[in-house]
Structures are given as C-alpha cells and as structure tokens.
Coordinates of C-alpha atoms in Angstrom, one line a residue:
E1 CA 12.6 21.6 -12.5
C2 CA 11.0 24.7 -12.0
P3 CA 7.0 23.9 -10.9
H4 CA 5.9 26.9 -12.8
C5 CA 7.5 27.0 -16.0
G6 CA 8.9 23.5 -16.4
R7 CA 12.4 24.9 -17.0
Q8 CA 15.3 23.6 -14.9
A9 CA 15.5 25.8 -12.0
M10 CA 18.5 26.6 -9.7
T11 CA 18.9 26.8 -5.9
V12 CA 21.0 29.5 -5.8
V13 CA 23.7 30.6 -2.9
A14 CA 26.5 32.3 -4.2
I15 CA 27.5 34.7 -7.1
L16 CA 30.7 35.7 -8.5
A17 CA 32.4 37.8 -11.6
L18 CA 35.3 37.5 -13.8
A19 CA 37.0 40.1 -15.6
I20 CA 38.0 39.8 -19.2
V21 CA 38.5 41.9 -22.3
A22 CA 36.6 42.2 -25.5
V23 CA 34.6 43.8 -28.1
L24 CA 31.3 44.5 -28.9
F25 CA 28.2 43.0 -31.1
A26 CA 27.3 43.7 -35.1
A27 CA 25.1 41.6 -37.3
C28 CA 24.7 38.2 -38.6
S29 CA 22.8 35.7 -40.5
K30 CA 23.2 32.3 -42.8
D31 CA 22.1 29.4 -44.3
E32 CA 21.6 25.9 -44.3
A33 CA 23.7 22.9 -42.7
P34 CA 26.4 20.7 -42.7
V35 CA 29.8 20.0 -44.4
A36 CA 32.9 19.0 -41.8
A37 CA 36.1 21.8 -42.2
P38 CA 39.3 21.4 -40.4
L39 CA 40.2 23.0 -37.2
P40 CA 42.4 25.8 -37.1
P41 CA 46.0 25.1 -36.0
P42 CA 46.7 25.4 -32.1
D43 CA 47.7 28.3 -30.4
T44 CA 50.4 27.8 -27.9
T45 CA 49.7 31.3 -25.8
T46 CA 48.0 31.3 -22.6
T47 CA 45.3 33.5 -21.2
S48 CA 44.8 32.0 -17.7
N49 CA 46.3 35.3 -16.0
E50 CA 44.0 37.6 -17.4
Y51 CA 41.2 37.1 -15.3
T52 CA 40.0 38.0 -11.6
W53 CA 37.2 36.3 -9.5
R54 CA 35.1 37.7 -6.8
M55 CA 31.8 37.3 -5.1
L56 CA 29.0 39.4 -5.6
A57 CA 26.4 38.1 -3.5
E58 CA 24.9 35.2 -1.6
Y59 CA 21.4 33.7 -1.5
K60 CA 19.9 30.8 0.2
D61 CA 18.1 27.9 0.1
P62 CA 15.4 28.1 -1.6
T63 CA 16.2 30.8 -4.2
I64 CA 15.6 29.9 -7.7
L65 CA 17.5 31.6 -10.6
L66 CA 16.2 31.4 -14.2
D67 CA 17.9 33.9 -16.4
L68 CA 21.1 35.9 -16.6
L69 CA 21.1 39.1 -19.2
A70 CA 24.6 41.3 -19.4
I71 CA 23.6 44.7 -20.8
S72 CA 27.1 46.1 -19.9
D73 CA 29.8 45.9 -17.1
T74 CA 27.8 47.8 -14.9
E75 CA 24.3 46.5 -15.8
I76 CA 23.9 42.7 -15.3
W77 CA 20.4 41.4 -14.6
I78 CA 19.6 38.1 -12.9
C79 CA 15.7 37.0 -12.6
G80 CA 13.8 33.9 -10.4
L81 CA 13.1 34.1 -7.0
F82 CA 15.7 35.2 -4.4
C83 CA 15.6 34.0 -0.6
F84 CA 18.2 35.8 1.9
D85 CA 17.1 33.6 4.8
S86 CA 14.9 30.4 4.5
T87 CA 13.6 31.1 8.0
D88 CA 12.5 34.7 7.2
K89 CA 9.1 34.5 5.8
V90 CA 7.0 31.1 5.6
G91 CA 3.4 31.4 4.5
K92 CA 0.5 29.2 6.1
D93 CA 0.8 26.6 3.4
G94 CA 4.7 26.3 4.8
K95 CA 6.1 27.5 1.4
Y96 CA 8.7 30.3 1.7
I97 CA 7.5 33.8 0.3
Y98 CA 10.1 35.6 -1.7
P99 CA 10.7 39.1 -1.3
F100 CA 12.4 39.7 -4.7
N101 CA 12.3 38.3 -8.3
L102 CA 14.6 40.4 -10.0
A103 CA 18.2 41.8 -9.3
R104 CA 20.8 44.0 -11.0
W105 CA 24.6 44.3 -10.7
N106 CA 25.7 47.6 -11.3
G107 CA 29.4 47.3 -10.8
K108 CA 29.7 48.1 -7.5
G109 CA 26.8 46.2 -5.7
M110 CA 23.3 44.0 -6.1
T111 CA 19.9 45.8 -5.8
H112 CA 17.0 43.8 -5.7
Y113 CA 13.5 44.6 -7.0
R114 CA 9.8 43.2 -6.9
I115 CA 8.2 43.0 -10.4
T116 CA 4.4 42.4 -9.2
S117 CA 1.0 43.9 -10.1
N118 CA -0.5 42.9 -7.0
D119 CA 1.7 43.9 -3.7
I120 CA -1.1 43.6 -1.4
T121 CA -0.4 39.7 -1.2
G122 CA 3.2 39.8 -0.7
V123 CA 3.8 37.4 -3.3
V124 CA 6.2 37.9 -6.4
P125 CA 5.5 36.0 -9.7
Y126 CA 8.1 33.7 -11.1
L127 CA 10.1 36.0 -13.6
N128 CA 11.2 33.3 -16.3
G129 CA 13.1 35.3 -18.7
M130 CA 14.6 38.8 -19.5
W131 CA 15.1 41.0 -22.6
K132 CA 16.1 44.7 -23.0
T133 CA 15.1 46.7 -26.1
A134 CA 16.6 50.0 -27.7
N135 CA 13.9 52.3 -25.8
N136 CA 15.4 51.1 -22.3
I137 CA 13.0 48.7 -21.2
L138 CA 13.6 45.6 -19.6
W139 CA 11.1 42.9 -20.4
C140 CA 10.1 40.3 -18.3
S141 CA 8.2 36.9 -18.9
V142 CA 5.7 35.4 -16.7
S143 CA 3.5 32.2 -17.5
N144 CA 0.8 34.1 -19.1
G145 CA 2.2 37.5 -20.5
L146 CA 4.8 40.3 -20.0
Y147 CA 6.3 42.9 -17.6
S148 CA 7.5 46.1 -19.0
T149 CA 9.9 47.4 -16.6
R150 CA 12.3 50.5 -16.4
N151 CA 14.9 50.8 -13.4
G152 CA 13.4 47.9 -11.7
A153 CA 9.9 49.4 -11.3
V154 CA 6.9 48.1 -13.4
I155 CA 5.8 50.2 -16.0
T156 CA 2.8 47.7 -17.2
R157 CA 1.6 44.1 -17.3
Y158 CA 0.4 42.5 -20.3
T159 CA -1.6 39.3 -20.1
T160 CA -3.2 36.6 -22.6
A161 CA -4.9 33.5 -22.1
G162 CA -2.8 30.6 -22.1
T163 CA 1.0 29.9 -21.5
V164 CA 3.4 32.5 -23.8
G165 CA 6.9 30.7 -22.7
Q166 CA 10.1 31.9 -21.2
L167 CA 12.7 33.1 -23.6
V168 CA 12.3 36.9 -24.6
R169 CA 13.9 38.0 -27.7
G170 CA 12.9 40.9 -30.3
D171 CA 13.1 44.8 -30.5
D172 CA 10.9 47.4 -29.2
K173 CA 8.5 46.8 -32.5
K174 CA 8.0 43.1 -31.9
L175 CA 9.0 40.6 -29.4
Y176 CA 9.1 36.8 -29.6
I177 CA 8.6 34.5 -26.5
F178 CA 9.9 30.9 -26.8
G179 CA 8.6 28.1 -24.4
N180 CA 5.9 26.3 -26.1
T181 CA 6.3 23.1 -27.8
G182 CA 5.7 23.3 -31.4
S183 CA 5.2 27.2 -31.4
Y184 CA 6.4 30.8 -30.1
T185 CA 4.4 33.8 -29.2
T186 CA 5.0 37.2 -30.5
Y187 CA 4.0 40.3 -28.8
Q188 CA 3.2 43.7 -30.6
P189 CA 1.6 46.6 -28.8
Y190 CA -1.4 45.0 -27.1
T191 CA -1.3 41.9 -29.0
F192 CA -0.1 38.4 -28.5
T193 CA 0.0 35.8 -31.5
R194 CA 0.8 32.2 -31.2
V195 CA 2.8 31.2 -34.1
P196 CA 3.3 27.6 -35.1
F197 CA 6.7 26.5 -36.4
P198 CA 7.4 23.6 -38.8
E199 CA 8.4 21.3 -36.1
P200 CA 7.0 19.7 -33.1
D201 CA 10.0 20.8 -30.9
W202 CA 10.6 23.1 -28.0
V203 CA 12.9 25.9 -28.2
T204 CA 16.0 25.4 -25.5
W205 CA 17.9 28.8 -26.3
A206 CA 17.7 31.5 -28.4
C207 CA 20.2 34.4 -29.5
Q208 CA 19.9 37.3 -31.8
R209 CA 21.6 39.1 -34.3
G210 CA 20.4 42.0 -36.2
D211 CA 17.1 41.0 -37.3
T212 CA 17.7 37.1 -37.0
I213 CA 16.9 35.1 -34.4
Y214 CA 18.6 31.8 -33.8
C215 CA 17.2 28.8 -31.9
T216 CA 18.4 25.3 -30.6
L217 CA 15.4 22.6 -30.1
R218 CA 15.1 19.8 -28.1
N219 CA 15.1 17.5 -30.9
E220 CA 13.1 14.9 -29.4
F221 CA 11.7 14.0 -32.9
T222 CA 15.1 13.6 -34.6
P223 CA 17.5 10.7 -34.7
S224 CA 20.2 11.0 -32.2
N225 CA 23.1 11.4 -34.4
T226 CA 21.9 15.0 -36.0
Q227 CA 20.5 18.1 -34.9
N228 CA 17.9 20.6 -36.1
A229 CA 17.8 24.2 -35.2
L230 CA 15.0 27.0 -35.6
V231 CA 15.9 30.1 -37.4
I232 CA 13.8 33.0 -37.8
E233 CA 14.5 35.9 -40.4
K234 CA 12.5 38.9 -40.3
G235 CA 9.7 37.1 -38.7
V236 CA 9.9 34.2 -41.1
P237 CA 10.6 31.0 -39.1
R238 CA 12.4 28.0 -40.8
V239 CA 14.0 24.9 -39.5
W240 CA 17.8 24.4 -40.4
R241 CA 18.0 20.4 -40.7
G242 CA 20.5 17.6 -40.3
F243 CA 23.5 19.0 -38.5
P244 CA 26.1 16.4 -37.6
W245 CA 26.5 17.0 -34.4
G246 CA 26.3 13.6 -31.8
S247 CA 25.5 15.5 -29.1
R248 CA 22.1 17.5 -28.1
N249 CA 23.0 21.2 -28.6
S250 CA 22.0 23.4 -25.7
G251 CA 23.0 27.0 -26.4
V252 CA 23.5 29.0 -29.5
W253 CA 25.2 32.1 -30.3
A254 CA 25.9 34.1 -33.4
D255 CA 29.1 36.3 -34.3
E256 CA 29.4 39.5 -36.1
R257 CA 31.0 38.0 -39.1
G258 CA 28.1 35.5 -39.7
G259 CA 28.9 32.5 -37.7
V260 CA 26.7 30.9 -36.1
Y261 CA 27.9 28.6 -32.7
F262 CA 26.1 25.6 -31.0
C263 CA 27.2 24.1 -27.8
G264 CA 26.6 20.8 -26.5
G265 CA 29.4 17.7 -26.2
G266 CA 31.9 20.6 -27.6
V267 CA 31.1 23.6 -29.9
G268 CA 30.0 23.7 -33.6
K269 CA 30.2 26.5 -35.8
Y270 CA 28.1 27.1 -38.8
A271 CA 29.3 29.7 -41.4
A272 CA 29.4 30.1 -45.4
G273 CA 27.5 26.9 -45.7
T274 CA 30.0 25.0 -44.0
Y275 CA 29.3 23.4 -40.5
S276 CA 32.9 22.3 -38.3
E277 CA 34.0 21.7 -35.1
S278 CA 35.0 24.7 -33.7
L279 CA 35.9 23.1 -29.8
K280 CA 36.1 19.0 -30.2
P281 CA 33.8 17.2 -27.8
V282 CA 35.5 17.7 -24.2
G283 CA 33.7 14.7 -22.6
R284 CA 31.5 17.2 -20.7
H285 CA 28.2 18.6 -21.7
L286 CA 28.3 22.1 -22.4
S287 CA 25.1 24.1 -21.6
A288 CA 25.5 27.7 -22.6
I289 CA 27.4 29.9 -25.0
H290 CA 27.8 33.6 -25.5
G291 CA 30.4 36.2 -26.2
T292 CA 31.1 39.7 -27.4
S293 CA 32.8 39.1 -31.0
W294 CA 34.3 36.1 -32.9
N295 CA 37.6 36.5 -30.8
N296 CA 35.8 36.2 -27.4
I297 CA 33.5 33.6 -26.6
W298 CA 32.6 31.4 -23.6
T299 CA 31.0 28.5 -23.0
V300 CA 30.2 26.6 -19.9
G301 CA 28.7 23.3 -18.5
V302 CA 28.9 20.4 -16.2
T303 CA 31.4 19.8 -13.7
G304 CA 32.4 23.3 -13.4
S305 CA 33.2 23.6 -17.1
V306 CA 34.3 27.1 -18.5
F307 CA 35.9 27.6 -21.7
H308 CA 37.0 30.7 -23.6
Y309 CA 38.0 31.4 -27.2
N310 CA 40.4 34.1 -28.1
G311 CA 40.0 33.9 -32.0
R312 CA 42.4 31.3 -32.5
S313 CA 42.4 28.7 -29.6
W314 CA 39.9 27.4 -27.1
F315 CA 41.2 27.5 -23.5
D316 CA 40.0 25.2 -20.4
L317 CA 39.9 27.8 -17.4
S318 CA 37.7 25.0 -15.4
P319 CA 40.8 24.6 -13.0
E320 CA 41.2 28.0 -12.1
V321 CA 37.8 28.4 -12.0
G322 CA 37.7 25.9 -9.2
F323 CA 34.0 24.9 -9.1
P324 CA 34.3 21.1 -10.4
G325 CA 31.1 20.3 -8.5
Y326 CA 28.8 22.7 -10.1
F327 CA 26.7 22.8 -13.3
F328 CA 27.0 26.2 -15.0
Q329 CA 23.6 26.7 -17.1
Y330 CA 23.7 30.3 -18.1
V331 CA 26.5 32.7 -19.3
Q332 CA 26.9 36.1 -20.7
A333 CA 29.7 38.4 -22.0
T334 CA 30.2 42.2 -22.0
A335 CA 33.2 44.4 -22.7
N336 CA 35.4 43.3 -19.7
T337 CA 33.0 41.0 -17.7
V338 CA 31.7 37.4 -18.0
C339 CA 29.0 35.9 -15.5
A340 CA 27.5 32.5 -15.8
M341 CA 25.0 30.9 -13.3
G342 CA 25.3 27.0 -12.0
I343 CA 23.9 24.5 -9.8
G344 CA 25.8 22.9 -7.0
P345 CA 25.4 20.2 -4.4
T346 CA 24.6 23.0 -1.8
S347 CA 24.6 26.3 -3.7
T348 CA 24.8 28.3 -6.9
L349 CA 27.5 30.3 -8.5
V350 CA 27.5 33.1 -11.2
I351 CA 31.4 33.6 -12.6

C-alpha cells in the first residue's frame, strides 16, 4: 500500500498502449437494485486482429503510480511518483527523491512534470488522483487538498485541515473527492466541506455520467453475498443496496444508455431496474472497468486479464496481451486507444 494515502501503489517499469476503435461519452442515471436477466446470445465474431501493442515508457523501482486518466488519444495522464534510475537521487535518510509526479502521453511521447508548491526542497508530493474539468484545468489531489494545473504547470494549491481523499470527480463548479471512510469531501471555490453518507464504508472507485456519480464501496459492513453502491445525483448521496453479486465489486462505469457496470468476479450490469450478469464470473478478479460507449467496454484484473465488450459479446484478450504475471488495476479508454496500468513481479505495465 502507498504509505501516504493507503491505496495500493504500483512499482512501475513499463508502459504500453493498444489501439481500438470506439465512440464517445453521453449521459446516464438509474435507480435501485436487482433482478437477474438473461445474457445476450453469444457472438462468434472475433476482434483479436484489431489491436496493436507498443511500449510507451519505462520506469524503475521504486516508481509508484496511483491514477490514470485518458482524455483523448493524444492526452493521457498518469500520476504518482516516477523513478528513472533508483540510484540517481537518494536523500540523507536513504530514500529516493522523486523528480516527477505527473506525466502526459501526447500520442508521440511522454512528458514529465513536477507538481509542487515548494520546489526549494526538491521533493514532490504524492499525487493521488486526477480529474479534468471543462475549463481545461487538471485537478490533482494530495493528502490535504488539491492542485489546479494547466499544461503541467501549477496554477494554485488549495489546502484544508484533515485528509480529503484521493479520487476526484465533478465539474468546474463543484468537485468531489473520495477516499475517507463514511464520507467524501466537496470543493467549491476556496471551500472544502466534509459530507457524510449513509454508510460507514469506503469508496473504492467512482465514475461520472452527466451530473450523477456512481461509486463502488468496500462493503466491509455488508454480508459477503451482497453488494452496496453509493450514488450521488445532483449532489444528493444515497446507497443502492443488495446487489446479488458474490464477488466484491472493484470498478464501476456508466454508459450513455443508462447502464451501470460493476466489475469484480465478472461484470454485472444494472439498467432499467434490472440487474444482470453482463460477463459471467471468469475465475479471476477484475479490478477496473471503463469504456467509450455501450458497445466498447474494457475490464482488466489479475493474471494479466483484459476483456473487451463490442456490444454483443465479451472477448478475452488476455492471451494476446501476454502478461499473465501482472495485476492490472486501472483502465481508461478513448476513441482509438485504451490504457491499463498493472503490477507485475518486477515491473508495471500500462496497456
């Protein structure tokens, strides 16, 4: 785990990209849980020859990557702490001094940035999470606040007492920061507010569609055969209760048709008051899910798992990706590219 924020960190060494064809986002919402629905008929077409793989960058231990955010094919952000040579800069305490904590892939190469308000010490802070708003500001969360940045440069740092969390969602009028047990933090110009939600639980992941935010919960206080989720609609939090999902949900993503997808042992879909298995349990934990439309969805997980949904069927692309020793923890898709970051025995990848 990251000693700073408590989230599982990643020691990173390699970054790849794969090409895909997709569509764009729209709007979403829906209501409460769960009646099983039949799976669609199988699709016999294949998609394996549509993807190209390549290395984007290589980092050394002890690199720690904490979030991935894809805006477009030429704007993909990674945050955490980056190491190029583990013997390069070591402080008096024997710990590595990280030179950068933010990176952007622009379609041709990777550019690295120092996001800090105190460059005199040479120490950059952990950037725990990112979110970009319509005013072209990339917001980066730290333990006690936020940085507003543009083009890799700091605009302002906003701080508050206490810990605000990691995951950032919202818009240019109001931001939501998740990562504390039983509450989240909102930020509206110059004011942080802690908001309790009706569950003593921890948000593990969040996605946003329009003015609705969907969150998976750790569900430490629920029976092992059920799942709860947190939904914030127009700023009002409520809990979806009792999803019949045997494996703990990790990731969540919402499509433009009102479908909300949860990944864990497989992929569950909630839409129009009905809960169904979109992808039956695959015998491997799936940790993250994202897409560009209802017919272009990706989920990733342990043992190098990579699955793609084309609107009719799910395809297991794990063998052609070829990293069975890696645990992919993050995935983000854009019009023609999908990226996923994961931990391996000696390195970390982004696909």
